[in-house]
mmCIF file of the C-alpha atoms, coordinates in Angstrom:
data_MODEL
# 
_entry.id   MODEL 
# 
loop_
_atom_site.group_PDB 
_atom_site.id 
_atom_site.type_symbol 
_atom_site.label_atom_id 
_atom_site.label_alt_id 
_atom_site.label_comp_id 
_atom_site.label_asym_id 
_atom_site.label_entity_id 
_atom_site.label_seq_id 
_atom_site.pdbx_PDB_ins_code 
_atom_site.Cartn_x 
_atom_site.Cartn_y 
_atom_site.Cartn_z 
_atom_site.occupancy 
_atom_site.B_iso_or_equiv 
_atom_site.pdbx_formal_charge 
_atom_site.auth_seq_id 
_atom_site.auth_comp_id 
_atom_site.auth_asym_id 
_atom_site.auth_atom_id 
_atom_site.pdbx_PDB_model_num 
ATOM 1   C CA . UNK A 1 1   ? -2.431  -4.365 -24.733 1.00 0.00 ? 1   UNK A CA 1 
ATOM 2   C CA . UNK A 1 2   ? -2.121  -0.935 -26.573 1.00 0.00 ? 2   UNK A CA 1 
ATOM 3   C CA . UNK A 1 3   ? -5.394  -0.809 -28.963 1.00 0.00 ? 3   UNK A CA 1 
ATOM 4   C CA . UNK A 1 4   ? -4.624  0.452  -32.449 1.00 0.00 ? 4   UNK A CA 1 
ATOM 5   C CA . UNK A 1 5   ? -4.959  0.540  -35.998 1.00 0.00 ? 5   UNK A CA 1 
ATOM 6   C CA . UNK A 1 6   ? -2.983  -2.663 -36.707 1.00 0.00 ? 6   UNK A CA 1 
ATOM 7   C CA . UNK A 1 7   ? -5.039  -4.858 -34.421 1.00 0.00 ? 7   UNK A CA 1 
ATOM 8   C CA . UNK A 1 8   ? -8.121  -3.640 -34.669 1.00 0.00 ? 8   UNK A CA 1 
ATOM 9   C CA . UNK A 1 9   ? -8.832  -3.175 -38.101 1.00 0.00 ? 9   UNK A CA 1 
ATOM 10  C CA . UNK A 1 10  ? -10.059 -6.998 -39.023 1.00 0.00 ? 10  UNK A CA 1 
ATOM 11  C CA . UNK A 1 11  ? -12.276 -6.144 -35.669 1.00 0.00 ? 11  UNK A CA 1 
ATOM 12  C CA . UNK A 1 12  ? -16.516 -5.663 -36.662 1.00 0.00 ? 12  UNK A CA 1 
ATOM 13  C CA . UNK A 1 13  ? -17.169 -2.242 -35.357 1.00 0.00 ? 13  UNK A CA 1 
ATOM 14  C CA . UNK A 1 14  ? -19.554 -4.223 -32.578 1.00 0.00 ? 14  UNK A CA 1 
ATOM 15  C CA . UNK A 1 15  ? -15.952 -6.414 -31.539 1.00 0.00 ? 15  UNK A CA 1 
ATOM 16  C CA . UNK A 1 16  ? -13.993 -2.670 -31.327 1.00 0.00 ? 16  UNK A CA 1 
ATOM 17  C CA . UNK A 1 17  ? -16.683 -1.370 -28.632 1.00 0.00 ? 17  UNK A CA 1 
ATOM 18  C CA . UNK A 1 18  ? -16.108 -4.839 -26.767 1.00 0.00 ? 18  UNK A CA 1 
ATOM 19  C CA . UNK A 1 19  ? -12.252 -4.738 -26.778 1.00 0.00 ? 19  UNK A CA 1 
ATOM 20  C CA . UNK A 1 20  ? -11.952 -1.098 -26.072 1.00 0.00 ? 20  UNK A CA 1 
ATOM 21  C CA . UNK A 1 21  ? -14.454 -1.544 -23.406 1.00 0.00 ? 21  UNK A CA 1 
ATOM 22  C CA . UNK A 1 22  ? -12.084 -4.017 -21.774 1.00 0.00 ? 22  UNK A CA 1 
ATOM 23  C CA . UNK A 1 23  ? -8.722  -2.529 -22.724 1.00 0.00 ? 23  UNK A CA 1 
ATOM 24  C CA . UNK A 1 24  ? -9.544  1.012  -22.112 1.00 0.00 ? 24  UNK A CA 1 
ATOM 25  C CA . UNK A 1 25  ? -8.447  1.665  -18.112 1.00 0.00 ? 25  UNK A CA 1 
ATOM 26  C CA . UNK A 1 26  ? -5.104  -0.451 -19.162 1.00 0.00 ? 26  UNK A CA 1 
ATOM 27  C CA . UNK A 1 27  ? -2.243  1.863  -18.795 1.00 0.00 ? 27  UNK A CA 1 
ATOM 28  C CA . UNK A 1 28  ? -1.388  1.692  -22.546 1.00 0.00 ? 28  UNK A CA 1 
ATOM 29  C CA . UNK A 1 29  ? -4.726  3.226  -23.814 1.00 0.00 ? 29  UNK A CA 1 
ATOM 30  C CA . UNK A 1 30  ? -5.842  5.275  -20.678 1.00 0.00 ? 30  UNK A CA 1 
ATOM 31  C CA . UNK A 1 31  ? -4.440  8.425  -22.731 1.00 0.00 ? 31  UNK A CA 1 
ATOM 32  C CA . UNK A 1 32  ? -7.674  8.258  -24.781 1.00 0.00 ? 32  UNK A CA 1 
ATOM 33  C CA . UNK A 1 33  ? -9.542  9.687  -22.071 1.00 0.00 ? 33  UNK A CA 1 
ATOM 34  C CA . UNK A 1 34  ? -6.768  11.474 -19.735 1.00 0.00 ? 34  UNK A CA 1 
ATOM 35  C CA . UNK A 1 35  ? -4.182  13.415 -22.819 1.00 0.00 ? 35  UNK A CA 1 
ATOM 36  C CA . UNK A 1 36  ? -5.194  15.522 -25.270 1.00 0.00 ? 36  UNK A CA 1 
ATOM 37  C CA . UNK A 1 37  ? -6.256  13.888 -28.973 1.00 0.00 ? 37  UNK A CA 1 
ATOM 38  C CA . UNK A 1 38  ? -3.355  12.871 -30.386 1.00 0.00 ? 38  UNK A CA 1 
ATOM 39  C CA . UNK A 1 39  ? -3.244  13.459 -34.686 1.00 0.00 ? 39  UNK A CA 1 
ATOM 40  C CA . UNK A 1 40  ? -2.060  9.873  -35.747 1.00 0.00 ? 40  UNK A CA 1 
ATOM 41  C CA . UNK A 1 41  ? -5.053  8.311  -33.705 1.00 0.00 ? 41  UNK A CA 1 
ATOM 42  C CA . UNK A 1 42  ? -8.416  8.054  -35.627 1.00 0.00 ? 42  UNK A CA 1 
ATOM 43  C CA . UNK A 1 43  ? -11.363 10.266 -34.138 1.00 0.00 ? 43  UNK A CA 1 
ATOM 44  C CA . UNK A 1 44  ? -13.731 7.224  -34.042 1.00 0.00 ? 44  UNK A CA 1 
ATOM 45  C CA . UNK A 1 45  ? -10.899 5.862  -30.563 1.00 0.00 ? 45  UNK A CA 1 
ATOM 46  C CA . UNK A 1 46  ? -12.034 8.767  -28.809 1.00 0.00 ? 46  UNK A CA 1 
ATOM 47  C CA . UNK A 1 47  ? -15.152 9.345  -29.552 1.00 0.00 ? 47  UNK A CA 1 
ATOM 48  C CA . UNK A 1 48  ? -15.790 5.511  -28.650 1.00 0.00 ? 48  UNK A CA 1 
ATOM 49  C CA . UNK A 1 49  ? -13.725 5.757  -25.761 1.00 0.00 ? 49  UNK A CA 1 
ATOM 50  C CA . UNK A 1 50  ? -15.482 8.862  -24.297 1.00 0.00 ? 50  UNK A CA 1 
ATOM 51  C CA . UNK A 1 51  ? -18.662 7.395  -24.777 1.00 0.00 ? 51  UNK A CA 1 
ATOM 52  C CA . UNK A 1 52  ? -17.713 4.364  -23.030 1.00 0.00 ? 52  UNK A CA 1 
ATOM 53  C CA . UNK A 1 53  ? -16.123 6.459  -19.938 1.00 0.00 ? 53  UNK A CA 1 
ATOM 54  C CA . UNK A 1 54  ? -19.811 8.383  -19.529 1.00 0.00 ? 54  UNK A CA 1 
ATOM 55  C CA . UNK A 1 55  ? -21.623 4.997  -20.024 1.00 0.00 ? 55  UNK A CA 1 
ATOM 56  C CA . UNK A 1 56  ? -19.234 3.281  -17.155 1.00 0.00 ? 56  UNK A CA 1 
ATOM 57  C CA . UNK A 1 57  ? -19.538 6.068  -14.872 1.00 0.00 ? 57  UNK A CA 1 
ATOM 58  C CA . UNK A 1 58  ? -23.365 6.989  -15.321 1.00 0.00 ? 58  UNK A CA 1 
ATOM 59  C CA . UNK A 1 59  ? -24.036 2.894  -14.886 1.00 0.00 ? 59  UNK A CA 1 
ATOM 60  C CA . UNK A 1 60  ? -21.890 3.032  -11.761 1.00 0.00 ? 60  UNK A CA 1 
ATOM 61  C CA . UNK A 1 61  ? -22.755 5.517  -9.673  1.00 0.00 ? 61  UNK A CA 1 
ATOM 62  C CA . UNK A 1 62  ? -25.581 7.714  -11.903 1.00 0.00 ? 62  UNK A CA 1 
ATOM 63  C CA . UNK A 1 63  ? -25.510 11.261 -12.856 1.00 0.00 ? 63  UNK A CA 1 
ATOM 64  C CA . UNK A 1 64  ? -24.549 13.529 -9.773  1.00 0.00 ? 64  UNK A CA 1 
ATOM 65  C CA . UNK A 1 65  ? -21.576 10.853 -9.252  1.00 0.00 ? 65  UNK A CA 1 
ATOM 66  C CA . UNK A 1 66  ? -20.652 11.416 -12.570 1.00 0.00 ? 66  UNK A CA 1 
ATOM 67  C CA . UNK A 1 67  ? -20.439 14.912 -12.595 1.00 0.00 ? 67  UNK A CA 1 
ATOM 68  C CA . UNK A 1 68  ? -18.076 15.279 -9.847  1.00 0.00 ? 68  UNK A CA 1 
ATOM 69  C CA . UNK A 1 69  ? -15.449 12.826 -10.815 1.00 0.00 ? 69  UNK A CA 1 
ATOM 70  C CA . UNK A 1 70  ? -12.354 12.629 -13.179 1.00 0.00 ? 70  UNK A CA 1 
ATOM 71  C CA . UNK A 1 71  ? -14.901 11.941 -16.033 1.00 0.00 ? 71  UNK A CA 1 
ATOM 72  C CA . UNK A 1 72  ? -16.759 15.605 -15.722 1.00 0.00 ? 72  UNK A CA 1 
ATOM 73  C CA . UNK A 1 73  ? -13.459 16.852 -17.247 1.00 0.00 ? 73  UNK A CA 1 
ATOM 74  C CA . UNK A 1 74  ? -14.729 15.043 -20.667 1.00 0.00 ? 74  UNK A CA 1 
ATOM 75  C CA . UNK A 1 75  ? -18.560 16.229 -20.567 1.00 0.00 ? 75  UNK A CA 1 
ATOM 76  C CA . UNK A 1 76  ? -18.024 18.239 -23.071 1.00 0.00 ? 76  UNK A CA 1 
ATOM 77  C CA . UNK A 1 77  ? -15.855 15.832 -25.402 1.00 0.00 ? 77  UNK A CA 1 
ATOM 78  C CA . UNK A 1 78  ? -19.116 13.274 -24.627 1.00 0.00 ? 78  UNK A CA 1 
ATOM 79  C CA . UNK A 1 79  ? -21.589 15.552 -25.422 1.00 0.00 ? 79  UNK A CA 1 
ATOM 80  C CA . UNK A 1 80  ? -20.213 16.034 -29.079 1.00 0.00 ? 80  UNK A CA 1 
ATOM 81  C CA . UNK A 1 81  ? -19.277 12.708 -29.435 1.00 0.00 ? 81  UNK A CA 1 
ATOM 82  C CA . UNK A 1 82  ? -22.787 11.916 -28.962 1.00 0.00 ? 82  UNK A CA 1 
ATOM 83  C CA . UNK A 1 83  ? -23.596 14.521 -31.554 1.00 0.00 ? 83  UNK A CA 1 
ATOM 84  C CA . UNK A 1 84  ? -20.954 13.417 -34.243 1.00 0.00 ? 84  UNK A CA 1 
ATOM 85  C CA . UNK A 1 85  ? -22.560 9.902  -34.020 1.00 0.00 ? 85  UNK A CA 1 
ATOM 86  C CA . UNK A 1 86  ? -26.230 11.183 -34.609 1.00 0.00 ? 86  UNK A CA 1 
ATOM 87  C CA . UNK A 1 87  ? -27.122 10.710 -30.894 1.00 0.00 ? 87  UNK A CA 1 
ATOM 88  C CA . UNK A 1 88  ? -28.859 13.703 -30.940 1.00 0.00 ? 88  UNK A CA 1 
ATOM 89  C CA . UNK A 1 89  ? -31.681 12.718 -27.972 1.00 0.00 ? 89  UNK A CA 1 
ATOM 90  C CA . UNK A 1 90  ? -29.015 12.003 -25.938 1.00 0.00 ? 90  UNK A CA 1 
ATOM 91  C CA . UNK A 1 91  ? -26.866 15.193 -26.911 1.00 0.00 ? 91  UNK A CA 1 
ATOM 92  C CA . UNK A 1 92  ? -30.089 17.267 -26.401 1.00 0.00 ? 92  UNK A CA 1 
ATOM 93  C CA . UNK A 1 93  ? -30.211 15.562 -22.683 1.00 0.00 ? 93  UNK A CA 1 
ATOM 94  C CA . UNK A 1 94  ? -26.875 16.589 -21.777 1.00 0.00 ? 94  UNK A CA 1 
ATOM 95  C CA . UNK A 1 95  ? -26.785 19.751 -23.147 1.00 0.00 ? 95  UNK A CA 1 
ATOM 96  C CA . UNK A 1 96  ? -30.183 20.001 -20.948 1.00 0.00 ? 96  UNK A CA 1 
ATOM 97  C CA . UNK A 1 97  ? -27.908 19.026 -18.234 1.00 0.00 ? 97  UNK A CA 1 
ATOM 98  C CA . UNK A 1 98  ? -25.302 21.944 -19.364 1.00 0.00 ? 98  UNK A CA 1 
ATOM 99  C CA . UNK A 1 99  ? -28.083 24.422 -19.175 1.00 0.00 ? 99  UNK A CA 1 
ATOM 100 C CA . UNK A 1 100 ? -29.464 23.383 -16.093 1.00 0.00 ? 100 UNK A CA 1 
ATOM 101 C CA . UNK A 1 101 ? -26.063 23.430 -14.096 1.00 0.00 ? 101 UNK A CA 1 
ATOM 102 C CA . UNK A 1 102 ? -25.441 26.927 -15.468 1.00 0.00 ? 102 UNK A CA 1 
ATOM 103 C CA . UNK A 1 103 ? -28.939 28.181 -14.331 1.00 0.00 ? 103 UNK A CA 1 
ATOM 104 C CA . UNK A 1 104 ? -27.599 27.089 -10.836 1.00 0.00 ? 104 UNK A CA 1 
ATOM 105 C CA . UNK A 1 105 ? -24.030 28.795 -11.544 1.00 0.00 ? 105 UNK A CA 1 
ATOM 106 C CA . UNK A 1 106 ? -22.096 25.580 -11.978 1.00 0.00 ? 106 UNK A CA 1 
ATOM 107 C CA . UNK A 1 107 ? -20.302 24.042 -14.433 1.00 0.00 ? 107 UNK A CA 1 
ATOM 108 C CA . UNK A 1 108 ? -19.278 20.203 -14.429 1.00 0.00 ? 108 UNK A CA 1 
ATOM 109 C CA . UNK A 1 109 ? -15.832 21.266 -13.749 1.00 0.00 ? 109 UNK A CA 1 
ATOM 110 C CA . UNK A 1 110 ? -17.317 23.725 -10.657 1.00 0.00 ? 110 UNK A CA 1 
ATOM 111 C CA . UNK A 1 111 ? -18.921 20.476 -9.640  1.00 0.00 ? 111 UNK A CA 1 
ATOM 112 C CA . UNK A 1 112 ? -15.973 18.218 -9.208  1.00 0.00 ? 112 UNK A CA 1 
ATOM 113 C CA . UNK A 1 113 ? -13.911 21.557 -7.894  1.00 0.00 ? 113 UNK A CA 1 
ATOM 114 C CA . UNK A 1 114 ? -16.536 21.433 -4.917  1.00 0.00 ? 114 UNK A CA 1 
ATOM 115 C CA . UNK A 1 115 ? -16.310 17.730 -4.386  1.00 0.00 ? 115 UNK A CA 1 
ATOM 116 C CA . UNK A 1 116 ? -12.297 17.845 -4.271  1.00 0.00 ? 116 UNK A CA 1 
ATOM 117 C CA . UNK A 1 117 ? -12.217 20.807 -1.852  1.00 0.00 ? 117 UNK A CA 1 
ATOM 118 C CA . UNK A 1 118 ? -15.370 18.976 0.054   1.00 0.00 ? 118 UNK A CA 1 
ATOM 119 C CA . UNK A 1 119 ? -13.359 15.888 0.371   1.00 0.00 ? 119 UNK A CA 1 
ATOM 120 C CA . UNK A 1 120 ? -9.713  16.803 1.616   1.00 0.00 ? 120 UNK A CA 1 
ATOM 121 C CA . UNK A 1 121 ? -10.221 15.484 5.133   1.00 0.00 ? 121 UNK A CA 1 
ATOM 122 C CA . UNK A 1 122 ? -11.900 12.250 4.160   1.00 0.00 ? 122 UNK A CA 1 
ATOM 123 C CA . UNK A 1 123 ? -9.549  9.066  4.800   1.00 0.00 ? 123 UNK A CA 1 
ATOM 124 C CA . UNK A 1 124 ? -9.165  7.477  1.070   1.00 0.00 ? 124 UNK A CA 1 
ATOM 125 C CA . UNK A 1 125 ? -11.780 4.976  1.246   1.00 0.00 ? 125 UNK A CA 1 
ATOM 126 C CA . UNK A 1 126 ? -14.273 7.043  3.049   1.00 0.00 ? 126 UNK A CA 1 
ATOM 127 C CA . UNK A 1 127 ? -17.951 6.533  2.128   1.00 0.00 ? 127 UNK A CA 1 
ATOM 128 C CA . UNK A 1 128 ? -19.505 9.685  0.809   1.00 0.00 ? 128 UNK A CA 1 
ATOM 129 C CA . UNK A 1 129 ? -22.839 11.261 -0.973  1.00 0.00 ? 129 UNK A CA 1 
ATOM 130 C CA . UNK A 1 130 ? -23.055 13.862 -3.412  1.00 0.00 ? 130 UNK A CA 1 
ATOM 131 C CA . UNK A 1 131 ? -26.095 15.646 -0.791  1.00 0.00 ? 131 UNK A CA 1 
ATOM 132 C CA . UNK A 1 132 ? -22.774 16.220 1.426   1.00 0.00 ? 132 UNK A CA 1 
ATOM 133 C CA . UNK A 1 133 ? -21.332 18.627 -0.913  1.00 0.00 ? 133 UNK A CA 1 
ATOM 134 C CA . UNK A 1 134 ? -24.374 19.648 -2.744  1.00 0.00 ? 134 UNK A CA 1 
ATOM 135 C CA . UNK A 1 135 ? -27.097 21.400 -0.663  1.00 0.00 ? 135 UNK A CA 1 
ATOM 136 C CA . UNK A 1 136 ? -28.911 23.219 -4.101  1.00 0.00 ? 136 UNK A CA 1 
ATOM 137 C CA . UNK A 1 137 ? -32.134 20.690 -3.527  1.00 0.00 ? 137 UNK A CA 1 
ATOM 138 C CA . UNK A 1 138 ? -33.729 22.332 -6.448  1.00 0.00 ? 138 UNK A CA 1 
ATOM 139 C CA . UNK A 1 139 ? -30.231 21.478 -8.685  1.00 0.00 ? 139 UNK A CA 1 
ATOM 140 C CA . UNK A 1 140 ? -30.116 18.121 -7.299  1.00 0.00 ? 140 UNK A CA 1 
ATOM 141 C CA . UNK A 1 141 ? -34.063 17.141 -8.059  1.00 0.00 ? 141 UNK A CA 1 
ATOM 142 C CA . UNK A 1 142 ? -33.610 18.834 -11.858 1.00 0.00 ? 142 UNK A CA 1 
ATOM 143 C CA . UNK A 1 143 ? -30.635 16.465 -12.211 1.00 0.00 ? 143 UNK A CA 1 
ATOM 144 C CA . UNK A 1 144 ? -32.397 13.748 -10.902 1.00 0.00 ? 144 UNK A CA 1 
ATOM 145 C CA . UNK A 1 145 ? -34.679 14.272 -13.800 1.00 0.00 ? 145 UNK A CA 1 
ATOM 146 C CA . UNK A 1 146 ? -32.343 14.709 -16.598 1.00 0.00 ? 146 UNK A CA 1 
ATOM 147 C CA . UNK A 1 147 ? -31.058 11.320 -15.185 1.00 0.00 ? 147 UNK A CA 1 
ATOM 148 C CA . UNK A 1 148 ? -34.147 9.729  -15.725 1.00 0.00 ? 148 UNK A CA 1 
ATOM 149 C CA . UNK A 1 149 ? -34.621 10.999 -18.746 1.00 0.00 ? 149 UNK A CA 1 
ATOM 150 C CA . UNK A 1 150 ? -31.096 9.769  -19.483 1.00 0.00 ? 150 UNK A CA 1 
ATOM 151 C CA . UNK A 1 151 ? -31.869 5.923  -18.558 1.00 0.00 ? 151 UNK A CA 1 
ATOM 152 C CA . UNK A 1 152 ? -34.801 6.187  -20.655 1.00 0.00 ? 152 UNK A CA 1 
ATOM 153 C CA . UNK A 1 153 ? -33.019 6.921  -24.023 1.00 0.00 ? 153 UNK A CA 1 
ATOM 154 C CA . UNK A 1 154 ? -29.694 5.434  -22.990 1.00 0.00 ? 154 UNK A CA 1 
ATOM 155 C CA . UNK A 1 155 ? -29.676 2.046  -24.680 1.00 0.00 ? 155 UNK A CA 1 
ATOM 156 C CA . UNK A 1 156 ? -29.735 4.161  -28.100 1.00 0.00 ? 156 UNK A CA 1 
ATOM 157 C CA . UNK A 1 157 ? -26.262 4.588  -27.675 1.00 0.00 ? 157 UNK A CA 1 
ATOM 158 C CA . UNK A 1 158 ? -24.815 1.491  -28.913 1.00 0.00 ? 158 UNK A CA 1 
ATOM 159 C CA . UNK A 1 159 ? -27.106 1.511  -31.724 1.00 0.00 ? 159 UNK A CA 1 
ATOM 160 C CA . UNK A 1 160 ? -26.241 4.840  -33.013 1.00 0.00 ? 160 UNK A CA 1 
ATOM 161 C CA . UNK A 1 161 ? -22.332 3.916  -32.058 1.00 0.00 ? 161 UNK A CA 1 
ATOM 162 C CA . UNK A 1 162 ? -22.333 0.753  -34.202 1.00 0.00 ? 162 UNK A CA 1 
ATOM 163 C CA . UNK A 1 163 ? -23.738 2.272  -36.762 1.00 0.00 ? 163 UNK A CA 1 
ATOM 164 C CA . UNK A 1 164 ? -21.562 5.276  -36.985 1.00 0.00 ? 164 UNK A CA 1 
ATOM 165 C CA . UNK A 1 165 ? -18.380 3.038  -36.425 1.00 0.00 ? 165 UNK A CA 1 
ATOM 166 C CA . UNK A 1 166 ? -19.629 0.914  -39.120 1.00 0.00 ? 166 UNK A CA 1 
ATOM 167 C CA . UNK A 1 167 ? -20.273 3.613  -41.662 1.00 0.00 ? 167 UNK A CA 1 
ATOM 168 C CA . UNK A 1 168 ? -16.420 5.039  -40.691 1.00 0.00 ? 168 UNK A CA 1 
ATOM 169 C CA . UNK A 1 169 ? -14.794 1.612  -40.328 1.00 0.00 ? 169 UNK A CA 1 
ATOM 170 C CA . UNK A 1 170 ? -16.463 -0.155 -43.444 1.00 0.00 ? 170 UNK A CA 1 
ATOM 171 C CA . UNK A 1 171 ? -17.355 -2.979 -41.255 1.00 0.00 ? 171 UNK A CA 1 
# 
């Protein structure tokens, strides 16, 4: 079902994250994440839906996972959605992580450029580790940190998303 205006807006801001949690990898609404921000779609869709990408992929498969899949490609969109809804702990993290990729020279988009030109001659459903395309230790351990620090602070999201929803959405 194609999430919008019209049938979300008797939704509580709490029953939005739910159904756009559940609705978001449909075909109909996976533009909120892959195509560019569209004018006649509110800014509280993306943000919501970015923060929802980061928070399936970090739950998933953690931070070094994250950061070299499709989802890297909207690290930056994250980390301000995080700041527009007064996440600021968790924007300071990842712009820690920002800083700390850079010190090594990357970029989350150098990241997943590595991992696609690691992978070409795996078979589709190959098993694979990040430490195969990765050999920085000293990046890897700092990230392992930052991911910590990330699982730490993480359940603030939702609390700081409601709330911001609520204070756009009225309810």
């Amino acid at each position: 079902m194609k999430i919008s205006i019209d049938n979300t807006q008797n939704l509580t801001s709490f029953d939005f994250i739910e159904m756009l949690s559940t609705e978001l990898w449909d075909d109909d609404n996976i533009y909120l994440i892959d195509d560019p921000k569209k004018e006649d779609i509110p800014d509280y869709f993306y943000i919501t839906a970015y923060l929802l990408q980061f928070d399936t992929e970090l739950q998933m498969s953690g931070l070094t996972t994250l950061l070299t899949n499709s989802s890297t490609y909207n690290f930056e969109n994250t980390l301000n959605s995080f700041k527009k809804i007064g996440s600021i702990k968790l924007a300071n993290c990842l712009q820690d992580i920002l800083d700390t990729l850079n010190k090594f020279g990357m970029t989350p988009a150098k990241m997943r450029d590595r991992f696609l030109k690691g992978s070409e001659d795996f078979s589709e459903y190959s098993i694979i580790t990040t430490g195969q395309f990765f050999k920085e230790n000293d990046l890897l351990e700092e990230l392992k940190i930052h991911e910590d620090e990330l699982f730490n602070i993480y359940s603030q999201i939702w609390i700081d998303l409601e709330s911001y929803l609520i204070n756009i959405r009225g309810k």
